[in-house]
Amino acid sequence: MNKFKESSFKIITYTASLFTIIILFGIIGSLFYGGIPIFNIVSIKEFLFNPAWHPTSDPPDFGILSLIIGSFLVTLGALIISIPLGLGSAIYISEIASARMREILKPIIELLAGIPSIVYGLFGVAFLSPFLIKIFNIPNGLNLFSASIILGIMVIPIISSMSEDALSTVPKNLREASLALGANKWETIIKIVLPAARSGVLTSIILGFGRAVGETMVVLMIAGGAAQIPKGIFQPVRPMPASVAAEMGETVVGSSHFHALFGIAIVLFVITFISILITEFVVGRKMK
Amino acid sequence: MNKREIKAFLGVNFLRLFIIITLIFLIIFLYVIFSKGGKVLSWSFITESPRKFMTEGGIYPAIVGTFWLTVLSIGSALPLGVFTAIFITSYAKPFWLVRMVRVAINTLAGVPSIIYGLFGLTVFVRMFHFDVSILSGALTLGVLALPVIINASEEALRSVPKDFIEASLALGATERQTILKVILPTALPSILTGTIISIGRVAGETAPILFTAATFYTRKLPTSIMDEVMVLPYHIYALMTEGCHADKQVPIAYGTAVVLLILVLLISTVAIIIRYRIRKKRKW
């Protein structure tokens, strides 16, 4: 009887664990099930490298190059803002702030991470966009620039809290040795602490990239929505997640447009999966 | 000052500047949301249904919808997550399975939320024929919360001291008894903290429920888990993008955002406080 209880409990935990694997395959499976049929209509090469996205015209164009470029530019913009601010905050909290200051600043950054993306989206549409129109005198406040700013603010806490963890695990004696040899605080940070924590810092940046590339609501509301390769930072773009979210509700299930949207999701999944693999293998190995 | 000192002075102050800019962003952001949303906040705003195509009235159905989605999603993900964490920490055999589970968790944690939405649409809405409903949305959100809960539970289970486990085994308890009566109770507060954090995440998600649970406008409350619902985050989105009375809808959107923010911040503050108290009370 007891033996039966032991093994059935064990089996429950095994089954639960198998579920996570099943779910992952379920996600991959449903993306490919929905997305593969589009490649009977357009070739993979045309899908990826044709800049014309006119899924509802006749004949339709299913090229997502402008969406991919839109995603990358918005993400790049977000990282340009969030890497210095996030990493700078992390270094300040870990290396310069007093213990009391640290106790206050750390939870604040954690709270920042908990703000739902939809609230950022609202802030971007209702406040930032009119504000940008006023100060830059541009016709449209929903564009690459405003989406990058909001995404950047969203990514700051991810980079900051993970980098801060990495910095705080750098052994104290490294810092003390550096200071004892006559280096000042700044030199210690730049030449000793940061290099020692570089794999953790790099991981935080890659995770921030993954978050920015996949974030949906912010780019859906703020990026402006035009499927084009932008000619300036104040031009509207249509990143991949925005296209999927905006068009999925309006398309007929089973149409080629429907399959094309799943095709976009495959590309998005591959990009984030590669970034996860990089953190797993490249960065993870360096740490040892 | 020599060159090195100037460099150090500039560097340190640059860092200070960066964190000040971050804090200024945060203050402006919270100030805008709370000052504009605070104006429409009232008792009737959170207890009444919307009227006249969402240009008047309150957001009560959206609060109810968010509540049910959150409770059901966490309810489905929590047991699954805790059992998985027990497998990883206590049994951990065969090795290849542990490794695969780990890869799966890390991948799931990084998958964009819109992809969860497509997964829910394909599997729950269409394959299982749950249609657009609370059930479909809650399961989709449950899948999204799973990696967060597993990671938190794993960390909690690992922090149980080895002596406890060895003492229990030495007294003749079986592996299952040790897990259920020693490891799990000891780790429970930390597991709960992780769960609370995932509640905050689930309550604020919009993209996964776009095509699985959310509806634009309904006056009635859900009567079963097969109904579609209004949800706070989707309500904000709908107010900003649908309808044609922006002057009346935007203030309601701000009000809804305040309610959502207070909800989420309250939940995570509770989690942070609990964690702080656990760490203080812990004697090992």
Tab-separated table of N, CA and C in Angstrom, chain A residues 65-216:
chain	number	residue	atom	x	y	z
A	65	LEU	N	9.149	41.854	-44.814
A	65	LEU	CA	10.427	42.529	-44.549
A	65	LEU	C	10.217	43.837	-43.785
A	66	SER	N	9.207	44.613	-44.189
A	66	SER	CA	9.031	45.901	-43.515
A	66	SER	C	8.597	45.701	-42.050
A	67	LEU	N	7.884	44.592	-41.777
A	67	LEU	CA	7.501	44.314	-40.391
A	67	LEU	C	8.719	43.906	-39.565
A	68	ILE	N	9.585	43.066	-40.191
A	68	ILE	CA	10.803	42.647	-39.482
A	68	ILE	C	11.670	43.863	-39.172
A	69	ILE	N	11.842	44.724	-40.215
A	69	ILE	CA	12.660	45.919	-40.000
A	69	ILE	C	12.020	46.815	-38.935
A	70	GLY	N	10.702	46.928	-38.979
A	70	GLY	CA	10.005	47.708	-37.960
A	70	GLY	C	10.304	47.188	-36.566
A	71	SER	N	10.224	45.857	-36.405
A	71	SER	CA	10.520	45.249	-35.106
A	71	SER	C	11.944	45.543	-34.663
A	72	PHE	N	12.900	45.372	-35.586
A	72	PHE	CA	14.287	45.546	-35.187
A	72	PHE	C	14.613	46.995	-34.845
A	73	LEU	N	14.045	47.934	-35.617
A	73	LEU	CA	14.335	49.335	-35.325
A	73	LEU	C	13.757	49.752	-33.975
A	74	VAL	N	12.514	49.331	-33.719
A	74	VAL	CA	11.895	49.676	-32.433
A	74	VAL	C	12.705	49.080	-31.281
A	75	THR	N	13.136	47.818	-31.460
A	75	THR	CA	13.919	47.151	-30.416
A	75	THR	C	15.263	47.835	-30.215
A	76	LEU	N	15.909	48.191	-31.346
A	76	LEU	CA	17.194	48.890	-31.272
A	76	LEU	C	17.023	50.194	-30.505
A	77	GLY	N	15.981	50.955	-30.867
A	77	GLY	CA	15.718	52.219	-30.180
A	77	GLY	C	15.514	52.003	-28.688
A	78	ALA	N	14.751	50.952	-28.361
A	78	ALA	CA	14.475	50.667	-26.947
A	78	ALA	C	15.769	50.338	-26.206
A	79	LEU	N	16.662	49.566	-26.862
A	79	LEU	CA	17.910	49.185	-26.182
A	79	LEU	C	18.840	50.382	-26.025
A	80	ILE	N	18.839	51.297	-27.031
A	80	ILE	CA	19.677	52.494	-26.927
A	80	ILE	C	19.292	53.292	-25.677
A	81	ILE	N	18.003	53.291	-25.362
A	81	ILE	CA	17.554	54.004	-24.162
A	81	ILE	C	17.784	53.183	-22.899
A	82	SER	N	17.458	51.873	-22.973
A	82	SER	CA	17.418	51.107	-21.727
A	82	SER	C	18.783	50.578	-21.284
A	83	ILE	N	19.725	50.366	-22.204
A	83	ILE	CA	21.026	49.850	-21.745
A	83	ILE	C	21.752	50.858	-20.861
A	84	PRO	N	21.968	52.107	-21.326
A	84	PRO	CA	22.641	53.040	-20.409
A	84	PRO	C	21.851	53.305	-19.134
A	85	LEU	N	20.534	53.513	-19.264
A	85	LEU	CA	19.753	53.837	-18.068
A	85	LEU	C	19.644	52.638	-17.127
A	86	GLY	N	19.386	51.452	-17.682
A	86	GLY	CA	19.227	50.266	-16.848
A	86	GLY	C	20.543	49.848	-16.216
A	87	LEU	N	21.592	49.772	-17.043
A	87	LEU	CA	22.892	49.350	-16.527
A	87	LEU	C	23.446	50.403	-15.570
A	88	GLY	N	23.287	51.678	-15.950
A	88	GLY	CA	23.742	52.766	-15.086
A	88	GLY	C	23.069	52.692	-13.723
A	89	SER	N	21.746	52.480	-13.729
A	89	SER	CA	21.026	52.375	-12.456
A	89	SER	C	21.539	51.189	-11.650
A	90	ALA	N	21.761	50.057	-12.353
A	90	ALA	CA	22.227	48.857	-11.656
A	90	ALA	C	23.576	49.114	-10.989
A	91	ILE	N	24.506	49.736	-11.737
A	91	ILE	CA	25.833	50.002	-11.163
A	91	ILE	C	25.708	50.957	-9.980
A	92	TYR	N	24.863	51.976	-10.153
A	92	TYR	CA	24.704	52.937	-9.064
A	92	TYR	C	24.178	52.252	-7.806
A	93	ILE	N	23.117	51.439	-7.989
A	93	ILE	CA	22.520	50.774	-6.826
A	93	ILE	C	23.516	49.833	-6.161
A	94	SER	N	24.263	49.083	-6.993
A	94	SER	CA	25.122	48.055	-6.423
A	94	SER	C	26.455	48.612	-5.886
A	95	GLU	N	27.003	49.631	-6.551
A	95	GLU	CA	28.366	50.044	-6.206
A	95	GLU	C	28.463	51.373	-5.462
A	96	ILE	N	27.521	52.267	-5.692
A	96	ILE	CA	27.698	53.618	-5.165
A	96	ILE	C	26.713	53.957	-4.052
A	97	ALA	N	25.451	53.535	-4.225
A	97	ALA	CA	24.434	53.917	-3.250
A	97	ALA	C	24.745	53.358	-1.873
A	98	SER	N	24.323	54.099	-0.828
A	98	SER	CA	24.480	53.604	0.530
A	98	SER	C	23.491	52.459	0.754
A	99	ALA	N	23.717	51.703	1.830
A	99	ALA	CA	22.861	50.531	2.075
A	99	ALA	C	21.399	50.939	2.184
A	100	ARG	N	21.158	52.081	2.814
A	100	ARG	CA	19.779	52.516	2.983
A	100	ARG	C	19.152	52.906	1.653
A	101	MET	N	19.928	53.643	0.867
A	101	MET	CA	19.477	54.062	-0.458
A	101	MET	C	19.118	52.824	-1.286
A	102	ARG	N	19.960	51.784	-1.174
A	102	ARG	CA	19.744	50.557	-1.941
A	102	ARG	C	18.417	49.916	-1.554
A	103	GLU	N	18.132	49.907	-0.248
A	103	GLU	CA	16.877	49.315	0.234
A	103	GLU	C	15.665	50.033	-0.351
A	104	ILE	N	15.814	51.330	-0.630
A	104	ILE	CA	14.690	52.086	-1.202
A	104	ILE	C	14.622	51.882	-2.716
A	105	LEU	N	15.781	51.965	-3.373
A	105	LEU	CA	15.793	51.965	-4.844
A	105	LEU	C	15.438	50.599	-5.432
A	106	LYS	N	15.890	49.526	-4.784
A	106	LYS	CA	15.646	48.194	-5.366
A	106	LYS	C	14.162	47.863	-5.513
A	107	PRO	N	13.357	48.039	-4.450
A	107	PRO	CA	11.922	47.763	-4.619
A	107	PRO	C	11.255	48.673	-5.645
A	108	ILE	N	11.736	49.914	-5.753
A	108	ILE	CA	11.127	50.826	-6.728
A	108	ILE	C	11.315	50.277	-8.140
A	109	ILE	N	12.544	49.814	-8.421
A	109	ILE	CA	12.809	49.240	-9.742
A	109	ILE	C	11.967	47.977	-9.945
A	110	GLU	N	11.812	47.181	-8.866
A	110	GLU	CA	10.985	45.976	-8.967
A	110	GLU	C	9.535	46.320	-9.285
A	111	LEU	N	9.035	47.384	-8.645
A	111	LEU	CA	7.658	47.814	-8.911
A	111	LEU	C	7.510	48.248	-10.359
A	112	LEU	N	8.509	48.951	-10.851
A	112	LEU	CA	8.500	49.407	-12.243
A	112	LEU	C	8.318	48.219	-13.183
A	113	ALA	N	8.931	47.072	-12.808
A	113	ALA	CA	8.825	45.884	-13.654
A	113	ALA	C	7.415	45.307	-13.653
A	114	GLY	N	6.621	45.620	-12.611
A	114	GLY	CA	5.303	45.020	-12.519
A	114	GLY	C	4.203	45.798	-13.230
A	115	ILE	N	4.539	46.962	-13.767
A	115	ILE	CA	3.499	47.770	-14.421
A	115	ILE	C	3.068	47.105	-15.724
A	116	PRO	N	1.759	46.861	-15.901
A	116	PRO	CA	1.287	46.171	-17.109
A	116	PRO	C	1.573	46.990	-18.374
A	117	SER	N	1.891	46.291	-19.453
A	117	SER	CA	2.276	46.987	-20.674
A	117	SER	C	1.147	47.847	-21.231
A	118	ILE	N	-0.092	47.440	-20.975
A	118	ILE	CA	-1.214	48.207	-21.514
A	118	ILE	C	-1.252	49.618	-20.923
A	119	VAL	N	-0.795	49.751	-19.669
A	119	VAL	CA	-0.787	51.078	-19.049
A	119	VAL	C	0.282	51.953	-19.698
A	120	TYR	N	1.421	51.338	-20.044
A	120	TYR	CA	2.430	52.067	-20.817
A	120	TYR	C	1.853	52.496	-22.163
A	121	GLY	N	1.074	51.597	-22.760
A	121	GLY	CA	0.470	51.909	-24.053
A	121	GLY	C	-0.457	53.107	-23.945
A	122	LEU	N	-1.273	53.106	-22.914
A	122	LEU	CA	-2.180	54.232	-22.679
A	122	LEU	C	-1.396	55.526	-22.503
A	123	PHE	N	-0.344	55.468	-21.693
A	123	PHE	CA	0.495	56.635	-21.444
A	123	PHE	C	1.078	57.164	-22.761
A	124	GLY	N	1.518	56.236	-23.615
A	124	GLY	CA	2.113	56.639	-24.891
A	124	GLY	C	1.106	57.320	-25.802
A	125	VAL	N	-0.075	56.752	-25.902
A	125	VAL	CA	-1.080	57.300	-26.821
A	125	VAL	C	-1.643	58.617	-26.293
A	126	ALA	N	-2.020	58.616	-25.007
A	126	ALA	CA	-2.775	59.753	-24.488
A	126	ALA	C	-1.891	60.882	-23.980
A	127	PHE	N	-0.628	60.592	-23.636
A	127	PHE	CA	0.208	61.660	-23.090
A	127	PHE	C	1.447	61.945	-23.946
A	128	LEU	N	2.261	60.902	-24.189
A	128	LEU	CA	3.541	61.135	-24.877
A	128	LEU	C	3.334	61.628	-26.308
A	129	SER	N	2.400	61.004	-27.019
A	129	SER	CA	2.216	61.357	-28.421
A	129	SER	C	1.823	62.834	-28.617
A	130	PRO	N	0.795	63.335	-27.914
A	130	PRO	CA	0.483	64.766	-28.046
A	130	PRO	C	1.653	65.656	-27.630
A	131	PHE	N	2.393	65.204	-26.610
A	131	PHE	CA	3.543	65.950	-26.111
A	131	PHE	C	4.632	66.068	-27.190
A	132	LEU	N	4.902	64.948	-27.877
A	132	LEU	CA	5.924	64.963	-28.928
A	132	LEU	C	5.495	65.838	-30.096
A	133	ILE	N	4.204	65.782	-30.440
A	133	ILE	CA	3.691	66.616	-31.536
A	133	ILE	C	3.962	68.081	-31.228
A	134	LYS	N	3.754	68.440	-29.971
A	134	LYS	CA	3.942	69.831	-29.570
A	134	LYS	C	5.408	70.242	-29.636
A	135	ILE	N	6.306	69.448	-29.023
A	135	ILE	CA	7.682	69.933	-28.939
A	135	ILE	C	8.477	69.734	-30.220
A	136	PHE	N	8.186	68.693	-31.019
A	136	PHE	CA	8.965	68.503	-32.249
A	136	PHE	C	8.230	69.029	-33.473
A	137	ASN	N	6.998	69.485	-33.262
A	137	ASN	CA	6.212	70.008	-34.372
A	137	ASN	C	6.085	69.003	-35.520
A	138	ILE	N	5.670	67.786	-35.170
A	138	ILE	CA	5.510	66.739	-36.178
A	138	ILE	C	4.020	66.430	-36.321
A	139	PRO	N	3.607	65.943	-37.486
A	139	PRO	CA	2.175	65.691	-37.677
A	139	PRO	C	1.639	64.500	-36.893
A	140	ASN	N	2.496	63.512	-36.595
A	140	ASN	CA	1.999	62.283	-35.993
A	140	ASN	C	2.896	61.864	-34.828
A	141	GLY	N	2.305	61.752	-33.665
A	141	GLY	CA	3.094	61.402	-32.484
A	141	GLY	C	3.232	59.902	-32.255
A	142	LEU	N	2.552	59.096	-33.071
A	142	LEU	CA	2.654	57.646	-32.930
A	142	LEU	C	3.637	57.134	-33.969
A	143	ASN	N	4.861	56.881	-33.575
A	143	ASN	CA	5.883	56.527	-34.556
A	143	ASN	C	7.018	55.735	-33.909
A	144	LEU	N	8.034	55.459	-34.727
A	144	LEU	CA	9.205	54.714	-34.287
A	144	LEU	C	9.804	55.303	-33.012
A	145	PHE	N	9.920	56.623	-32.984
A	145	PHE	CA	10.567	57.309	-31.857
A	145	PHE	C	9.783	57.098	-30.557
A	146	SER	N	8.475	57.360	-30.597
A	146	SER	CA	7.704	57.261	-29.354
A	146	SER	C	7.610	55.815	-28.885
A	147	ALA	N	7.453	54.867	-29.830
A	147	ALA	CA	7.402	53.455	-29.435
A	147	ALA	C	8.718	53.028	-28.791
A	148	SER	N	9.850	53.519	-29.345
A	148	SER	CA	11.155	53.165	-28.775
A	148	SER	C	11.285	53.680	-27.350
A	149	ILE	N	10.834	54.902	-27.118
A	149	ILE	CA	10.948	55.472	-25.776
A	149	ILE	C	10.168	54.632	-24.770
A	150	ILE	N	8.903	54.340	-25.092
A	150	ILE	CA	8.082	53.603	-24.136
A	150	ILE	C	8.626	52.191	-23.934
A	151	LEU	N	8.994	51.514	-25.040
A	151	LEU	CA	9.579	50.171	-24.905
A	151	LEU	C	10.854	50.229	-24.075
A	152	GLY	N	11.651	51.271	-24.312
A	152	GLY	CA	12.901	51.432	-23.568
A	152	GLY	C	12.640	51.525	-22.078
A	153	ILE	N	11.649	52.339	-21.688
A	153	ILE	CA	11.317	52.467	-20.268
A	153	ILE	C	10.877	51.114	-19.707
A	154	MET	N	10.132	50.353	-20.536
A	154	MET	CA	9.676	49.039	-20.077
A	154	MET	C	10.817	48.080	-19.824
A	155	VAL	N	11.878	48.200	-20.631
A	155	VAL	CA	12.974	47.234	-20.545
A	155	VAL	C	13.974	47.606	-19.437
A	156	ILE	N	13.992	48.890	-19.033
A	156	ILE	CA	14.939	49.323	-17.996
A	156	ILE	C	14.943	48.401	-16.766
A	157	PRO	N	13.777	48.119	-16.150
A	157	PRO	CA	13.829	47.287	-14.936
A	157	PRO	C	14.366	45.882	-15.179
A	158	ILE	N	14.140	45.319	-16.381
A	158	ILE	CA	14.659	43.977	-16.664
A	158	ILE	C	16.181	44.010	-16.650
A	159	ILE	N	16.749	44.950	-17.434
A	159	ILE	CA	18.200	45.050	-17.495
A	159	ILE	C	18.763	45.426	-16.135
A	160	SER	N	18.105	46.374	-15.482
A	160	SER	CA	18.628	46.870	-14.217
A	160	SER	C	18.640	45.800	-13.128
A	161	SER	N	17.507	45.091	-12.944
A	161	SER	CA	17.482	44.167	-11.808
A	161	SER	C	18.375	42.957	-12.048
A	162	MET	N	18.448	42.480	-13.323
A	162	MET	CA	19.318	41.326	-13.576
A	162	MET	C	20.788	41.695	-13.502
A	163	SER	N	21.139	42.873	-14.024
A	163	SER	CA	22.535	43.306	-13.953
A	163	SER	C	22.951	43.530	-12.510
A	164	GLU	N	22.019	44.083	-11.748
A	164	GLU	CA	22.331	44.353	-10.345
A	164	GLU	C	22.629	43.045	-9.608
A	165	ASP	N	21.839	42.005	-9.908
A	165	ASP	CA	22.120	40.685	-9.333
A	165	ASP	C	23.518	40.223	-9.685
A	166	ALA	N	23.853	40.383	-10.989
A	166	ALA	CA	25.163	39.924	-11.447
A	166	ALA	C	26.282	40.704	-10.760
A	167	LEU	N	26.102	42.026	-10.648
A	167	LEU	CA	27.141	42.853	-10.027
A	167	LEU	C	27.324	42.502	-8.552
A	168	SER	N	26.193	42.199	-7.870
A	168	SER	CA	26.312	41.961	-6.430
A	168	SER	C	26.921	40.599	-6.122
A	169	THR	N	27.002	39.708	-7.136
A	169	THR	CA	27.664	38.429	-6.862
A	169	THR	C	29.177	38.486	-7.092
A	170	VAL	N	29.664	39.630	-7.598
A	170	VAL	CA	31.123	39.767	-7.755
A	170	VAL	C	31.736	39.824	-6.356
A	171	PRO	N	32.718	38.939	-6.076
A	171	PRO	CA	33.272	38.859	-4.727
A	171	PRO	C	33.861	40.188	-4.255
A	172	LYS	N	33.677	40.448	-2.985
A	172	LYS	CA	34.107	41.708	-2.409
A	172	LYS	C	35.627	41.878	-2.469
A	173	ASN	N	36.343	40.769	-2.340
A	173	ASN	CA	37.811	40.915	-2.275
A	173	ASN	C	38.411	41.417	-3.583
A	174	LEU	N	37.697	41.182	-4.708
A	174	LEU	CA	38.182	41.748	-5.975
A	174	LEU	C	38.192	43.272	-5.900
A	175	ARG	N	37.083	43.820	-5.372
A	175	ARG	CA	36.982	45.276	-5.255
A	175	ARG	C	38.053	45.806	-4.299
A	176	GLU	N	38.193	45.110	-3.170
A	176	GLU	CA	39.133	45.586	-2.155
A	176	GLU	C	40.560	45.550	-2.666
A	177	ALA	N	40.869	44.487	-3.412
A	177	ALA	CA	42.219	44.387	-3.969
A	177	ALA	C	42.478	45.542	-4.915
A	178	SER	N	41.482	45.845	-5.748
A	178	SER	CA	41.642	46.920	-6.709
A	178	SER	C	41.839	48.255	-6.004
A	179	LEU	N	41.021	48.503	-4.986
A	179	LEU	CA	41.135	49.766	-4.257
A	179	LEU	C	42.475	49.846	-3.523
A	180	ALA	N	42.903	48.707	-2.984
A	180	ALA	CA	44.168	48.682	-2.251
A	180	ALA	C	45.353	48.962	-3.155
A	181	LEU	N	45.192	48.592	-4.435
A	181	LEU	CA	46.289	48.848	-5.378
A	181	LEU	C	46.277	50.290	-5.875
A	182	GLY	N	45.344	51.073	-5.370
A	182	GLY	CA	45.367	52.503	-5.686
A	182	GLY	C	44.373	52.924	-6.737
A	183	ALA	N	43.565	52.008	-7.249
A	183	ALA	CA	42.549	52.412	-8.213
A	183	ALA	C	41.431	53.141	-7.469
A	184	ASN	N	40.818	54.127	-8.127
A	184	ASN	CA	39.695	54.771	-7.456
A	184	ASN	C	38.403	54.027	-7.779
A	185	LYS	N	37.300	54.511	-7.240
A	185	LYS	CA	36.027	53.802	-7.346
A	185	LYS	C	35.615	53.559	-8.805
A	186	TRP	N	35.727	54.610	-9.610
A	186	TRP	CA	35.322	54.529	-11.003
A	186	TRP	C	36.143	53.494	-11.756
A	187	GLU	N	37.474	53.538	-11.544
A	187	GLU	CA	38.355	52.576	-12.221
A	187	GLU	C	38.046	51.154	-11.785
A	188	THR	N	37.708	50.999	-10.496
A	188	THR	CA	37.345	49.668	-9.999
A	188	THR	C	36.081	49.146	-10.690
A	189	ILE	N	35.101	50.047	-10.830
A	189	ILE	CA	33.849	49.642	-11.477
A	189	ILE	C	34.093	49.225	-12.921
A	190	ILE	N	34.792	50.088	-13.657
A	190	ILE	CA	34.954	49.870	-15.099
A	190	ILE	C	35.903	48.719	-15.396
A	191	LYS	N	37.001	48.626	-14.642
A	191	LYS	CA	38.034	47.659	-15.008
A	191	LYS	C	37.943	46.344	-14.256
A	192	ILE	N	37.282	46.314	-13.123
A	192	ILE	CA	37.238	45.090	-12.315
A	192	ILE	C	35.824	44.517	-12.220
A	193	VAL	N	34.890	45.306	-11.687
A	193	VAL	CA	33.562	44.767	-11.372
A	193	VAL	C	32.777	44.430	-12.640
A	194	LEU	N	32.720	45.389	-13.570
A	194	LEU	CA	31.945	45.143	-14.789
A	194	LEU	C	32.459	43.946	-15.582
A	195	PRO	N	33.783	43.855	-15.836
A	195	PRO	CA	34.265	42.662	-16.559
A	195	PRO	C	33.947	41.362	-15.824
A	196	ALA	N	34.005	41.393	-14.481
A	196	ALA	CA	33.733	40.167	-13.728
A	196	ALA	C	32.256	39.758	-13.859
A	197	ALA	N	31.382	40.749	-14.035
A	197	ALA	CA	29.947	40.440	-14.086
A	197	ALA	C	29.435	40.402	-15.509
A	198	ARG	N	30.349	40.366	-16.499
A	198	ARG	CA	29.898	40.635	-17.868
A	198	ARG	C	28.887	39.613	-18.393
A	199	SER	N	29.006	38.338	-17.988
A	199	SER	CA	28.056	37.377	-18.552
A	199	SER	C	26.641	37.633	-18.027
A	200	GLY	N	26.528	38.007	-16.752
A	200	GLY	CA	25.215	38.334	-16.208
A	200	GLY	C	24.632	39.579	-16.856
A	201	VAL	N	25.512	40.565	-17.071
A	201	VAL	CA	25.073	41.806	-17.712
A	201	VAL	C	24.599	41.522	-19.137
A	202	LEU	N	25.376	40.716	-19.834
A	202	LEU	CA	25.017	40.358	-21.216
A	202	LEU	C	23.677	39.613	-21.255
A	203	THR	N	23.500	38.682	-20.308
A	203	THR	CA	22.225	37.955	-20.245
A	203	THR	C	21.071	38.920	-20.059
A	204	SER	N	21.252	39.902	-19.178
A	204	SER	CA	20.159	40.838	-18.924
A	204	SER	C	19.822	41.620	-20.189
A	205	ILE	N	20.853	41.970	-20.967
A	205	ILE	CA	20.606	42.727	-22.198
A	205	ILE	C	19.873	41.856	-23.226
A	206	ILE	N	20.287	40.582	-23.325
A	206	ILE	CA	19.608	39.689	-24.275
A	206	ILE	C	18.157	39.467	-23.862
A	207	LEU	N	17.935	39.302	-22.557
A	207	LEU	CA	16.547	39.151	-22.087
A	207	LEU	C	15.740	40.406	-22.387
A	208	GLY	N	16.368	41.566	-22.197
A	208	GLY	CA	15.699	42.821	-22.524
A	208	GLY	C	15.357	42.884	-24.002
A	209	PHE	N	16.295	42.426	-24.841
A	209	PHE	CA	16.031	42.357	-26.282
A	209	PHE	C	14.820	41.480	-26.572
A	210	GLY	N	14.787	40.291	-25.952
A	210	GLY	CA	13.676	39.365	-26.177
A	210	GLY	C	12.345	39.973	-25.770
A	211	ARG	N	12.368	40.678	-24.653
A	211	ARG	CA	11.147	41.311	-24.170
A	211	ARG	C	10.682	42.386	-25.153
A	212	ALA	N	11.645	43.203	-25.627
A	212	ALA	CA	11.277	44.320	-26.503
A	212	ALA	C	10.776	43.816	-27.852
A	213	VAL	N	11.417	42.767	-28.382
A	213	VAL	CA	11.033	42.252	-29.688
A	213	VAL	C	9.634	41.629	-29.635
A	214	GLY	N	9.282	41.033	-28.504
A	214	GLY	CA	8.006	40.337	-28.419
A	214	GLY	C	6.870	41.155	-27.847
A	215	GLU	N	7.181	42.307	-27.289
A	215	GLU	CA	6.130	43.116	-26.658
A	215	GLU	C	5.092	43.534	-27.695
A	216	THR	N	3.837	43.327	-27.353
A	216	THR	CA	2.767	43.505	-28.325
A	216	THR	C	1.973	44.797	-28.127
